[in-house]
Coordinates of C-alpha atoms in Angstrom, one line a residue:
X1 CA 16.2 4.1 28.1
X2 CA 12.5 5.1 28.1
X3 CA 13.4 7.5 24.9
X4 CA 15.0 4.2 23.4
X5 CA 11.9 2.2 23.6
X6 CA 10.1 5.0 22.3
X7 CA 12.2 5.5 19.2
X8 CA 11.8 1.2 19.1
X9 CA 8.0 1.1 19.3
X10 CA 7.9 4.0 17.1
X11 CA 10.1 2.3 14.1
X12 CA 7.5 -0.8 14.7
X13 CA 4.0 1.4 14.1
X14 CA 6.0 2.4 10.8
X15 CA 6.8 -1.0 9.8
X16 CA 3.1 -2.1 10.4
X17 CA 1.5 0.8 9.1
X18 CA 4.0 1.5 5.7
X19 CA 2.2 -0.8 3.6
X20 CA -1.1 1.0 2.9
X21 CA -2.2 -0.6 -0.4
X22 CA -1.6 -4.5 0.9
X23 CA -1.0 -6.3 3.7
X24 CA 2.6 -7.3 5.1
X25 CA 1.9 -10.8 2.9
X26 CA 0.7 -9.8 -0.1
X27 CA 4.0 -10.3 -1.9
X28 CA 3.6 -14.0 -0.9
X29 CA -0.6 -14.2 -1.4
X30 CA -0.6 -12.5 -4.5
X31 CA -0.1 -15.5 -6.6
X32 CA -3.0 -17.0 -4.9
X33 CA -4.8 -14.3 -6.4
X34 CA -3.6 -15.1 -10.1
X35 CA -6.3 -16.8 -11.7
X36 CA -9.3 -16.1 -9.7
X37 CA -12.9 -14.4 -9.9
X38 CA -13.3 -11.6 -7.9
X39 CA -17.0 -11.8 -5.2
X40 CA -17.8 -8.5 -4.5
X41 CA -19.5 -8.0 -1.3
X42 CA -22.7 -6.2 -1.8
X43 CA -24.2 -4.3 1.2
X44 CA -27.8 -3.5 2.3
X45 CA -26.9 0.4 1.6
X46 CA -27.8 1.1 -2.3
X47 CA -25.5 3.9 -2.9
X48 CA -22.1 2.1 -2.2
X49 CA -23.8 -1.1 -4.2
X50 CA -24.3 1.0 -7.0
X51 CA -20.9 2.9 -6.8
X52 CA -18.9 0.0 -6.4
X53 CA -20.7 -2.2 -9.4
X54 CA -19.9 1.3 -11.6
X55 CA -16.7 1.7 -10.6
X56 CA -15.7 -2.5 -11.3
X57 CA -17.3 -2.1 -14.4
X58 CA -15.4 1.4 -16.1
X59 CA -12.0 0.6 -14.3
X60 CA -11.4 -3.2 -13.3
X61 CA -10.0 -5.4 -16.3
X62 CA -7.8 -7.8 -14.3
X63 CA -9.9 -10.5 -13.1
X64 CA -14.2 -11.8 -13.7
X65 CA -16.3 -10.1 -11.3
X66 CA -19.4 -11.7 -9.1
X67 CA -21.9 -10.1 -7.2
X68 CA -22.6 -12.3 -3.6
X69 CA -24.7 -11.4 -0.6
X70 CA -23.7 -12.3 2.2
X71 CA -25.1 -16.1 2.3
X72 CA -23.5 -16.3 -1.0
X73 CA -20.0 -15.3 0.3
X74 CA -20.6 -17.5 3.2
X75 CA -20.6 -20.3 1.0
X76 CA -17.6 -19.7 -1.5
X77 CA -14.8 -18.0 0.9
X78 CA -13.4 -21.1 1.4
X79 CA -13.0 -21.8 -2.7
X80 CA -9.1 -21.2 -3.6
X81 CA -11.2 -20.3 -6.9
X82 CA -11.9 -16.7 -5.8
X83 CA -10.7 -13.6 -4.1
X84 CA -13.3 -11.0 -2.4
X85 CA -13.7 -7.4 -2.4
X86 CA -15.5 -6.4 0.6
X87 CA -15.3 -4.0 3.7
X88 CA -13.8 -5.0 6.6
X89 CA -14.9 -3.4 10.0
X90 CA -13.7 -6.7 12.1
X91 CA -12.2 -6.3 15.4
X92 CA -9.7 -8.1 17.2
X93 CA -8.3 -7.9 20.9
X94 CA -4.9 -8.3 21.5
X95 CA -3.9 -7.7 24.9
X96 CA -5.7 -4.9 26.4
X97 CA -5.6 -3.5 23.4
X98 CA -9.3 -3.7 21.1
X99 CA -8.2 -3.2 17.2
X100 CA -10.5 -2.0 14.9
X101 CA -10.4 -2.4 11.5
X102 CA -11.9 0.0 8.8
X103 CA -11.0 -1.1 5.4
X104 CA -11.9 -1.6 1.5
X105 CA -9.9 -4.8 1.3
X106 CA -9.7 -7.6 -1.2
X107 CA -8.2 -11.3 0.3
X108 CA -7.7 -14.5 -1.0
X109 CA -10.5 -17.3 -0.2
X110 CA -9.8 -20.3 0.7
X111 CA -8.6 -19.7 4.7
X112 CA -12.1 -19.0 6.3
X113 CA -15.7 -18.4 5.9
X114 CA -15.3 -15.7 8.8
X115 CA -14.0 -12.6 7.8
X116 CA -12.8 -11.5 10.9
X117 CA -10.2 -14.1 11.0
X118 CA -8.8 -13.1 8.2
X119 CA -6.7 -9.3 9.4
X120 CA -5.1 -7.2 7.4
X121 CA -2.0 -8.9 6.9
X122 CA -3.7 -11.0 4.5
X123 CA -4.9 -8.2 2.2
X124 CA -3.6 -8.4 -1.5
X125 CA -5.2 -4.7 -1.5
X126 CA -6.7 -2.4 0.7
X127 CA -7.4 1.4 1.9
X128 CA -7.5 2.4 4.8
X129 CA -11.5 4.4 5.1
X130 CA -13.8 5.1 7.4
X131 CA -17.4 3.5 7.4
X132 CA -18.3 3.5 3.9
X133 CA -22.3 4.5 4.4
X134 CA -24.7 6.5 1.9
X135 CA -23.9 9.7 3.9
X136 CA -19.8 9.6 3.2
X137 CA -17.9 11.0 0.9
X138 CA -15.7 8.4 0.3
X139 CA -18.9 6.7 -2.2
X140 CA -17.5 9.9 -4.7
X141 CA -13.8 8.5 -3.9
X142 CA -14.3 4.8 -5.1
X143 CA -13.7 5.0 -8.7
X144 CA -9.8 6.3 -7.7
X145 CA -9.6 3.8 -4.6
X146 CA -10.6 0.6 -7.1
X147 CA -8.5 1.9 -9.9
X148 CA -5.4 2.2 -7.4
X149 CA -6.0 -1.0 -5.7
X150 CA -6.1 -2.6 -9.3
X151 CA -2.5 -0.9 -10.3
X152 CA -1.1 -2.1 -6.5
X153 CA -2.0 -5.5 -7.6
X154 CA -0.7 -5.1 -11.1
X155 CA 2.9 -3.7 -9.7
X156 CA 2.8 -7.3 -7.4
X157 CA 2.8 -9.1 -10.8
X158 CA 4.9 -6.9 -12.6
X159 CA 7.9 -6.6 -9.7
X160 CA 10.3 -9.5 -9.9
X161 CA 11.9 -11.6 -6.9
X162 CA 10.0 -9.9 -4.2
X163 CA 11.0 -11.1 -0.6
X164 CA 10.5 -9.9 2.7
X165 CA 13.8 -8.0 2.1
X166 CA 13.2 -6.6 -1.6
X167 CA 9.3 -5.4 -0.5
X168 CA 9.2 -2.7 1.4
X169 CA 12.1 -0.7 -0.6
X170 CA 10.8 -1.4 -3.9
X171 CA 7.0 -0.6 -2.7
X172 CA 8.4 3.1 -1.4
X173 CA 9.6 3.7 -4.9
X174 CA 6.4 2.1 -6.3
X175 CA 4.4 5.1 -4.4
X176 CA 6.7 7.6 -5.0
X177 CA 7.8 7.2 -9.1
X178 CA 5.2 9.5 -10.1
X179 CA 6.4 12.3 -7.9
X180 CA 7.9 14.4 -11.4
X181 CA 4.4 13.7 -12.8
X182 CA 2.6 16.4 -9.8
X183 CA 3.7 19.3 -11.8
X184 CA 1.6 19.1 -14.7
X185 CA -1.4 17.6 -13.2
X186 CA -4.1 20.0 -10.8
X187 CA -4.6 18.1 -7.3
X188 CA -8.4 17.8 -6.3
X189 CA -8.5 18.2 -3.1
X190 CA -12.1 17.2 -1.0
X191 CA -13.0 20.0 1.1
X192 CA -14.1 18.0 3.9
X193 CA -10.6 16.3 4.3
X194 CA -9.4 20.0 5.6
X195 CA -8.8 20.8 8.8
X196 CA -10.0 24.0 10.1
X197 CA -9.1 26.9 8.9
X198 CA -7.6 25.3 5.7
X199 CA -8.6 27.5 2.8
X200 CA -7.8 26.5 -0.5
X201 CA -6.2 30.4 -1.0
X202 CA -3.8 29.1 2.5
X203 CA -3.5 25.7 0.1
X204 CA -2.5 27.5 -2.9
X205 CA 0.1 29.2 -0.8
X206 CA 2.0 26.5 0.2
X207 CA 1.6 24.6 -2.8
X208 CA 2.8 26.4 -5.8
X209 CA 1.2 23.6 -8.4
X210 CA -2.1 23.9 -9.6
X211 CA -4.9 22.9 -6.8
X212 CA -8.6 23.1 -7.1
X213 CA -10.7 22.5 -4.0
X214 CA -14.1 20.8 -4.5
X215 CA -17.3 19.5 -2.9
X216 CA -17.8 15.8 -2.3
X217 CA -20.4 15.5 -4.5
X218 CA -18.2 17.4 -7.2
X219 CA -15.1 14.7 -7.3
X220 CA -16.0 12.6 -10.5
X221 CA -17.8 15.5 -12.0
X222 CA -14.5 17.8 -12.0
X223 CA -12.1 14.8 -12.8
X224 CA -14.5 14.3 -15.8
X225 CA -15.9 17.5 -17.0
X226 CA -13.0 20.0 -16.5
X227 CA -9.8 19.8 -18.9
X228 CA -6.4 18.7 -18.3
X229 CA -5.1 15.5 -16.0
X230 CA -6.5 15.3 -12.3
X231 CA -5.1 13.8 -9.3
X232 CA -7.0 13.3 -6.0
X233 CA -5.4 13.6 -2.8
X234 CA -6.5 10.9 -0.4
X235 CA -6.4 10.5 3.7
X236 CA -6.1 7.5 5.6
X237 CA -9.0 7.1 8.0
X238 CA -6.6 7.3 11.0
X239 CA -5.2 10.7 8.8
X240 CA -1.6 9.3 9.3
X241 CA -0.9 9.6 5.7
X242 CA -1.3 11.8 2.4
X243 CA -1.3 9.8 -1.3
X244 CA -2.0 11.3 -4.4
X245 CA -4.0 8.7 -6.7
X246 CA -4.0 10.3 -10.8
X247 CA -7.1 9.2 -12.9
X248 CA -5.0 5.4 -14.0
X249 CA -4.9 5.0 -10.7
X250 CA -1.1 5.1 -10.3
X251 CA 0.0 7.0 -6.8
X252 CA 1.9 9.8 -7.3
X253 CA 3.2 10.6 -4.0
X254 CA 2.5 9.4 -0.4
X255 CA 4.0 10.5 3.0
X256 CA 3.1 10.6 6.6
X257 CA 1.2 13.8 7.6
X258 CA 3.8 16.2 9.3
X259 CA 1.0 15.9 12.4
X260 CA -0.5 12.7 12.3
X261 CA -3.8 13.2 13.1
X262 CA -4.4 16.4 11.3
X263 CA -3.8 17.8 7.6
X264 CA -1.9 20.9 7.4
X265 CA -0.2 23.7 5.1
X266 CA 3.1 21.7 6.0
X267 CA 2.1 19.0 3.9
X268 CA 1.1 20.6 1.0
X269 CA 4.5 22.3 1.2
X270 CA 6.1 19.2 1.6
X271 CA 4.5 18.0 -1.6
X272 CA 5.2 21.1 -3.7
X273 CA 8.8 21.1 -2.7
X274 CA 9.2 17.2 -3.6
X275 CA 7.1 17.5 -6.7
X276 CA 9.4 17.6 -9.5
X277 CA 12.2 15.6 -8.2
X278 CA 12.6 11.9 -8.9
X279 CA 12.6 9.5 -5.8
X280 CA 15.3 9.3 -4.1
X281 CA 16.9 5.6 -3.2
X282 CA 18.8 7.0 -0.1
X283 CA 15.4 8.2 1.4
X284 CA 13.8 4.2 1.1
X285 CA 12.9 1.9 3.8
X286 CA 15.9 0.2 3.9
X287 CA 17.9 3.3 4.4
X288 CA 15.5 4.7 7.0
X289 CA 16.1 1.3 8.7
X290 CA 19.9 1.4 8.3
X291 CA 19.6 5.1 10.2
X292 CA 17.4 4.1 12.9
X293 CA 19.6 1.5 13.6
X294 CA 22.5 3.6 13.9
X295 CA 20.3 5.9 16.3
X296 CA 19.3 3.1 18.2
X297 CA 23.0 1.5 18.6
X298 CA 24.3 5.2 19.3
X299 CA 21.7 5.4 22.2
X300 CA 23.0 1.8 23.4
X301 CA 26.7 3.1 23.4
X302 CA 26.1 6.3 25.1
X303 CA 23.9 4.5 28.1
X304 CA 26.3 4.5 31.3
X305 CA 26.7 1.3 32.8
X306 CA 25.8 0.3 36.0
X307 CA 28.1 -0.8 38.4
X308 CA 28.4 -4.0 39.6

């Protein structure tokens, strides 16, 4: 039995943790989104104020945009008028158990002037980052993460009759169309998202599509100075998952990391030997859920009874 429950508290982290761009809900918030302005949290660190307000400006088109402090915020969050784009770092305990939450998120208003009441569940967007500080690298990232977050919402409006049964399958293919497109386009790669004694030589070994390896501080300069199409590969904060973002801000590809925890050569292999091939249906949430299932009822049948 303990191998049972593991196998059931295992397919539960994956059903809370599958959705990376949105929360659980955001099928069901995003209409409360329709229609608003967009407060943008602003920060007392300069560097992610200025990155964020450049990024907004080249790459979001789908809603207004207002800069808010804090005080500001405070006073509009409960408006149905607006959504927000802000960082959550909240923290909630449930149990014995202290979550903390690291996230570029965007909600709907309208529920509460505290944001740590709000969780992600009630995301329309998000990415999972760490602390976003004038020191991190993920300041170089933003112009991919807002672009993505702005096609996530877009393939909410665009997907029809979405229900808590229709989501999850039809959000696997959503990351997972663009798979065909990795063979023409060179993955950028940070080099601070390797592990050690990841080379991009080892990279280039194990994937066989063109790869270019690049400082931090180089990101936007080699998506924008070098030719050809660029994709940027992107980790989780918790490194449980892989996505590949293109310069529209479509994802390409996304998978959980072979080791959760740490990036390896298996990955990129994993990549280069699904790049190429469309997605396929039988390898969607559903039918990862209709396997479990048999697993699980499999385990139930072979348990021996006990006697009365």
């Amino acid at each position: 039995m303990k191998k049972l429950w593991t196998l059931i508290i295992s397919f539960f982290c994956m059903l809370s943790l599958s959705a990376q761009e949105g929360g659980r809900m955001s099928f069901e918030l995003y209409p409360e989104f329709q229609g608003d302005t967009l407060l943008v949290l602003t920060y007392s660190d300069s560097a992610y104020n200025l990155a964020i307000r450049q990024s907004l400006a080249e790459y979001w088109n789908i809603t207004p945009v207002k800069y808010v402090n804090e005080k500001e915020l405070f006073k509009l969050a409960n408006s149905d008028k607006y959504s927000m784009l802000v960082r959550d770092n909240s923290q909630k305990t449930r149990g014995r158990s202290v979550i903390k939450r690291s996230h570029l998120c965007i909600f709907p208003c309208g529920r509460s002037a505290d944001l740590t009441k709000y969780g992600g569940k009630y995301a329309i967007s998000q990415y999972s980052i760490k602390k976003i500080d004038d020191s991190t690298p993920y300041l170089k990232k933003l112009p991919f993460l807002v672009k993505s977050m702005q096609a996530y919402i877009q393939f909410l409006g665009a997907t029809e009759n979405l229900d808590e049964d229709t989501f999850e399958p039809e959000l696997t293919k959503w990351k997972n169309q663009g798979r065909t497109a990795l063979t023409d386009i060179t993955l950028v790669v940070a080099a601070k998202d390797l592990s050690n004694g990841m080379t991009e030589s080892s990279l280039k070994s194990a994937y066989k599509l063109p790869l270019k390896v690049v400082k931090n501080e180089e990101i936007g300069k080699f998506s924008t100075m070098e030719e050809g199409q660029k994709a940027l590969m992107f980790l989780d904060a918790r490194k449980r998952y892989l996505s590949v973002i293109d310069e529209k801000g479509q994802l390409l590809y996304h998978n959980e990391l072979a080791n959760p925890g740490e990036l390896s050569n298996k990955d990129f292999k994993t990549m280069s030997k699904n790049a190429g091939k469309p997605f396929a249906e039988g390898k969607s949430f559903e039918a990862r859920l209709n396997k479990l299932n048999k697993k699980v009822n499999s385990k139930l049948s072979s348990t021996p009874k006990e006697k009365e």
